Amino acid sequence: MTLWELFFTSKKTVPPHLGTWYFLLPTSLVIIAVLSIRFASSKGYRNFWYWGQLIQLLIINAWYIAARLPLSEALPFYHSRMAMWMILFAPNKTFFKQYFALLGVFGSIMALVYPVFYPYPFPHVSSVNNVFGHWALLANCLIYLVRYYKVEKGDTWKICRMTLGVNAIIFLANLLTGGNYGFMSNPPVIGDHGALVNYLIVTSLMTGILILINQFVKYKLKNRQLIN
């Protein structure tokens, strides 16, 4: 099998096994988080991750089409994938984009602390997409939060409503396609408790975590402004 075939094959085997290399994923998140906060004002750094994210999305979606993946897998209804598109194209200085930046931070951390790979050998495009895509997502979301984060009145309630709405869309997508978007049909760790219960559990956990991330970002940026 050539490198091109290995990268773009549609023949399923088994997911890549990271073994002792696993520790590099959480470590990489810390490094990228520090660099993204430090160099958020660097146009070159911002452009690298912006265009890297866009190219990554175009490649993976082209592969979805070429491999004829079913609608249960190929639609953009995973939380991280939704955040990738929003952080690239949603208007700046809106709570809508700010919410997806918070969601992207959460999603990128979860994706690389608890990685779930497609059943193809490394370095398949899906594996590279999972790793590089979430690196770029974390970088772009943190850059956005450093540059544009705004304290909103009633932000906790807004996060609750947004999460309920986003997860309702994903819930409906799963019902229509039979997919596991947002891992709500078969959530990792907590297991499957039925579609509606899964929706309530995942939404409750996500809402709580996003509120905590929002409070942390708010606290850090306020302290930074005081120091400056």
Coordinates of C-alpha atoms in Angstrom, one line a residue:
M1 CA 0.0 0.0 0.0
T2 CA 1.4 3.4 -1.0
L3 CA 1.5 6.3 1.4
W4 CA -1.3 8.0 -0.6
E5 CA -3.5 4.9 -0.3
L6 CA -2.6 4.6 3.4
F7 CA -3.6 8.2 3.9
F8 CA -6.9 8.1 2.0
T9 CA -8.0 4.5 2.1
S10 CA -11.7 3.7 2.7
K11 CA -11.0 0.1 3.7
K12 CA -11.7 -0.2 7.4
T13 CA -9.3 -2.1 9.7
V14 CA -8.8 -1.2 13.3
P15 CA -8.3 2.2 15.1
P16 CA -4.7 3.2 15.7
H17 CA -3.3 2.2 19.0
L18 CA -1.3 4.9 20.7
G19 CA 0.1 2.9 23.6
T20 CA 2.8 4.9 25.5
W21 CA 2.5 7.7 22.9
Y22 CA -0.8 8.7 24.3
F23 CA 0.8 11.1 26.8
L24 CA 1.8 13.3 23.9
L25 CA -1.8 14.3 23.2
P26 CA -2.6 15.9 26.6
T27 CA 0.9 17.4 26.7
S28 CA 0.4 18.9 23.2
L29 CA -2.8 20.6 24.4
V30 CA -0.9 22.4 27.2
I31 CA 1.8 23.6 24.8
I32 CA -0.7 24.9 22.2
A33 CA -2.8 26.6 24.9
V34 CA 0.3 28.4 26.3
L35 CA 1.5 29.4 22.8
S36 CA -2.0 30.6 21.6
I37 CA -2.5 32.8 24.7
R38 CA 1.1 34.1 24.3
F39 CA 1.0 34.8 20.6
A40 CA -2.7 35.7 20.1
S41 CA -1.6 39.1 18.8
S42 CA 0.7 37.6 16.2
K43 CA -0.8 37.7 12.7
G44 CA 1.5 35.0 11.4
Y45 CA 0.6 32.7 14.3
R46 CA -3.1 33.4 13.8
N47 CA -2.9 32.8 10.1
F48 CA -1.1 29.4 10.5
W49 CA -4.0 28.0 12.6
Y50 CA -6.8 29.7 10.7
W51 CA -5.6 28.4 7.3
G52 CA -4.5 25.1 8.8
Q53 CA -8.0 24.5 10.1
L54 CA -9.7 25.5 6.9
I55 CA -7.4 23.2 4.8
Q56 CA -8.0 20.4 7.3
L57 CA -11.8 20.7 7.0
L58 CA -11.7 20.8 3.3
I59 CA -9.5 17.7 3.1
I60 CA -11.5 15.6 5.6
N61 CA -14.9 16.6 4.0
A62 CA -13.5 15.7 0.5
W63 CA -12.5 12.3 1.9
Y64 CA -16.0 11.8 3.4
I65 CA -17.5 12.4 -0.1
A66 CA -14.9 10.3 -1.9
A67 CA -15.2 7.4 0.6
R68 CA -19.0 7.7 0.4
L69 CA -19.5 7.7 4.1
P70 CA -23.1 7.5 5.2
L71 CA -25.0 10.5 6.6
S72 CA -24.7 8.9 10.0
E73 CA -21.0 9.7 10.0
A74 CA -20.3 12.5 7.4
L75 CA -22.5 15.4 8.6
P76 CA -21.0 18.2 10.6
F77 CA -23.0 17.5 13.8
Y78 CA -20.2 16.7 16.2
H79 CA -19.6 19.5 18.7
S80 CA -16.0 20.0 17.7
R81 CA -16.8 20.0 14.0
M82 CA -19.5 22.5 14.5
A83 CA -17.2 24.7 16.5
M84 CA -14.5 24.4 13.8
W85 CA -16.8 25.9 11.1
M86 CA -18.2 28.6 13.5
I87 CA -14.8 29.8 14.7
L88 CA -13.7 30.2 11.1
F89 CA -16.8 31.9 9.6
A90 CA -19.2 33.2 12.3
P91 CA -19.1 37.0 12.9
N92 CA -16.6 38.3 15.5
K93 CA -17.8 40.1 18.7
T94 CA -21.0 38.1 19.0
F95 CA -22.0 35.8 21.9
F96 CA -22.9 33.2 19.3
K97 CA -19.2 32.9 18.3
Q98 CA -18.0 33.3 21.8
Y99 CA -20.2 30.4 22.8
F100 CA -18.6 28.2 20.1
A101 CA -15.2 29.3 21.2
L102 CA -15.9 28.0 24.7
L103 CA -17.4 24.9 23.2
G104 CA -14.3 24.4 21.0
V105 CA -12.0 24.6 24.0
F106 CA -14.0 22.0 25.8
G107 CA -14.3 19.8 22.6
S108 CA -10.6 19.9 21.8
I109 CA -9.6 18.9 25.3
M110 CA -12.1 16.1 25.5
A111 CA -11.2 14.8 22.0
L112 CA -7.5 14.5 22.8
V113 CA -7.7 13.4 26.4
Y114 CA -10.2 10.7 25.4
P115 CA -9.4 10.1 21.7
V116 CA -11.9 8.2 19.5
F117 CA -10.3 7.3 16.2
Y118 CA -11.9 6.0 13.0
P119 CA -11.1 2.3 12.3
Y120 CA -8.2 3.1 9.8
P121 CA -4.4 2.7 10.3
F122 CA -2.3 5.7 11.2
P123 CA -1.5 8.0 9.4
H124 CA -4.9 7.9 7.8
V125 CA -6.5 11.3 7.0
S126 CA -9.2 10.7 9.7
S127 CA -6.5 10.2 12.4
V128 CA -4.6 13.3 11.3
N129 CA -7.8 15.2 11.1
N130 CA -8.7 14.2 14.7
V131 CA -5.3 15.3 16.1
F132 CA -4.4 18.3 14.0
G133 CA -8.0 19.5 13.7
H134 CA -8.4 19.7 17.5
W135 CA -5.0 21.3 17.9
A136 CA -6.2 24.0 15.4
L137 CA -9.5 24.3 17.1
L138 CA -8.0 24.8 20.5
A139 CA -5.6 27.4 19.1
N140 CA -8.3 29.3 17.1
C141 CA -10.7 29.3 20.0
L142 CA -8.2 30.6 22.6
I143 CA -6.9 33.2 20.2
Y144 CA -10.5 34.4 19.7
L145 CA -11.2 34.4 23.4
V146 CA -8.1 36.4 24.2
R147 CA -8.9 39.0 21.4
Y148 CA -12.6 39.3 21.6
Y149 CA -14.0 37.8 24.8
K150 CA -16.7 40.1 26.3
V151 CA -18.4 39.8 29.6
E152 CA -22.1 39.3 28.9
K153 CA -25.1 40.0 31.2
G154 CA -26.8 36.7 31.9
D155 CA -24.0 34.7 30.2
T156 CA -24.8 31.6 32.4
W157 CA -28.4 31.5 31.2
K158 CA -27.3 32.1 27.6
I159 CA -24.9 29.2 27.8
C160 CA -27.7 27.0 29.1
R161 CA -30.0 28.0 26.2
M162 CA -27.3 27.6 23.6
T163 CA -26.3 24.1 24.8
L164 CA -30.0 23.0 25.0
G165 CA -30.5 24.2 21.4
V166 CA -27.3 22.8 19.9
N167 CA -27.8 19.5 21.5
A168 CA -31.4 19.4 20.4
I169 CA -30.3 19.8 16.8
I170 CA -27.7 17.0 17.3
F171 CA -30.4 14.8 19.0
L172 CA -32.7 15.2 15.9
A173 CA -29.8 14.5 13.6
N174 CA -29.1 11.2 15.4
L175 CA -32.8 10.3 15.2
L176 CA -32.9 11.0 11.5
T177 CA -29.6 9.4 10.5
G178 CA -29.1 6.7 13.1
G179 CA -25.7 8.3 13.9
N180 CA -23.8 9.0 17.1
Y181 CA -23.2 12.7 16.6
G182 CA -22.1 14.4 19.7
F183 CA -21.6 10.9 21.1
M184 CA -25.2 11.2 22.4
S185 CA -26.5 7.9 21.1
N186 CA -23.7 6.0 22.9
P187 CA -21.9 8.4 25.2
P188 CA -18.3 7.3 26.3
V189 CA -17.7 6.5 29.9
I190 CA -21.3 6.9 31.1
G191 CA -22.8 4.4 28.6
D192 CA -26.1 4.3 26.7
H193 CA -29.3 5.0 28.7
G194 CA -31.6 5.7 25.9
A195 CA -31.8 8.6 23.5
L196 CA -33.7 11.1 25.7
V197 CA -31.8 10.3 28.9
N198 CA -28.5 10.5 27.0
Y199 CA -29.5 14.0 25.7
L200 CA -30.4 15.2 29.2
I201 CA -27.2 13.8 30.8
V202 CA -24.8 15.0 28.1
T203 CA -26.5 18.5 28.0
S204 CA -26.4 18.8 31.8
L205 CA -22.7 17.8 32.0
M206 CA -21.8 20.0 29.0
T207 CA -23.6 23.0 30.4
G208 CA -21.9 22.8 33.7
I209 CA -18.5 22.4 32.2
L210 CA -19.0 25.3 29.7
I211 CA -20.2 27.6 32.6
L212 CA -17.0 26.7 34.5
I213 CA -14.8 27.4 31.4
N214 CA -16.6 30.7 30.9
Q215 CA -16.0 31.7 34.5
F216 CA -12.4 30.7 34.3
V217 CA -11.8 32.7 31.1
K218 CA -13.7 35.7 32.6
Y219 CA -11.5 35.6 35.7
K220 CA -8.2 35.2 33.9
L221 CA -8.9 38.0 31.4
K222 CA -10.1 40.4 34.1
N223 CA -6.9 39.7 36.1
R224 CA -4.9 40.3 32.9
Q225 CA -6.6 43.6 32.3
L226 CA -5.9 44.7 35.8
I227 CA -2.2 43.8 35.5
N228 CA -1.9 45.6 32.2

